[in-house]
C-alpha angles and dihedrals in degrees: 000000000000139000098264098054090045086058093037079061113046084049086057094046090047094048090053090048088061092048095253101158101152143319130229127183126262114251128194100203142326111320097019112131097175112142123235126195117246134233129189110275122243101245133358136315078358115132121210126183124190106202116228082214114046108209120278106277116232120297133215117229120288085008110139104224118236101251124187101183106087093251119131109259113254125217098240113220125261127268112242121235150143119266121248109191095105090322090157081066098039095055096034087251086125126087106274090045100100096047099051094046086064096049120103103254115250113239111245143149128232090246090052095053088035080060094051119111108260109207115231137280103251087047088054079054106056085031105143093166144010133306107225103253079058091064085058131094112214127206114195140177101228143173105224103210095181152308152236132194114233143233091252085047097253118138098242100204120189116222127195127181123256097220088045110026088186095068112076135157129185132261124196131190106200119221111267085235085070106051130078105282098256094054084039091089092035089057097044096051087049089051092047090054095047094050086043094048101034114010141290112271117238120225113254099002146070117258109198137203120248083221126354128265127224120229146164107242120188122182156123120296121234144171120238128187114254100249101146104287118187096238099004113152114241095256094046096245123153156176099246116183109013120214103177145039139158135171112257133032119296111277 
């Protein structure tokens, strides 16, 4: 035997001391062919692999993941959560809630609530209870030209008027996974019958109409503040949340 072998064999012996009994390469789902180092593995017949790319940590939304791999990034989808900013007011949990959901809507048009008086944004700020066109239920002939849904899961429509189609507000109808439970069946059913008589909102972007859609919309005015909106009426009011809706102009 010479002195090759003699070494060939102690190298063996000595790899099958430490428990290397073979290697594979990390994967990071099907069809991922991406390679790993390899280290010895802690006991016997075990495989370890070490990645030379550790996975993608958690992302924000919209954040765009570190990748090292050469793929293209990805937008990761948004997590899915309830809003915050007055949303007791936004969805009639707070105080006066109850009451104003009972009251006869009040005809208007979306001209007419985009002319009312906004208060100010440091007043929306310290707000602790409602303005008074927010104690009022509107009922307005619209043309729905299209919809989102939103980060906090609301549908987000865009309303014009019909008489001046450059006037428009918003509208949301909030998910019914973020009401109070006994409004939870009422919202769902409102959003299934917008999505069934106009179209389903997309998440993150607008979805228009080819052509808009005339409707009857009833529902609670609120101030928003002005953040770039796609549709908000120059003084942020909305319908917010609506409670009512119907294809065709009112009658």
């Amino acid at each position: 035997m010479n002195i090759s072998r003699i070494l060939c064999s102690l190298a063996a012996l000595a790899l099958a001391g430490c428990g290397l009994r073979g290697y594979h390469f990390a994967s990071y789902g099907p069809g991922d062919t991406s390679a790993g180092d390899v280290t010895h593995a802690t006991e016997a017949g075990a495989r370890v692999v070490v990645p030379n790319t550790p996975p993608d940590p958690p992302q924000n939304s919209y954040e765009k993941p570190t990748n090292n791999r050469g793929a293209t990034p990805r937008r990761r989808p948004s997590k899915k959560t309830c809003g915050t900013e007055r949303w007791a007011v936004k969805t009639l949990a707070d105080p006066e809630g109850e009451a104003i959901a009972a009251l006869t809507p009040m005809p208007n048009t979306v001209h007419g609530l985009a002319s009312l008086t906004a208060p100010s944004e440091p007043e929306l700020k310290r707000a602790a209870r409602r303005f008074p066109p927010e104690r009022n239920v509107y009922r307005v002939s619209a043309l729905v030209l299209g919809a989102k849904q939103e980060p906090d899961q609301d549908f987000h429509l865009v309303l014009a008027d019909p008489a001046e189609p450059a006037s428009t507000l918003v509208a949301e109808i909030p998910s019914g996974a973020c009401v109070r439970p006994a409004r939870a069946k009422f919202f769902r059913e409102l959003r299934a019958a917008f999505t069934a008589s106009f179209l389903a909102p997309e998440a993150e972007h607008l979805a228009k109409l080819p052509q808009a859609k005339p409707a009857c919309v009833t529902g609670v005015g609120f101030f928003d503040f002005l953040h770039g909106q796609t549709g908000a009426a120059v003084n942020g009011i909305e319908l917010h949340p609506v409670v009512g809706l119907e294809p065709g102009f009112c009658r």
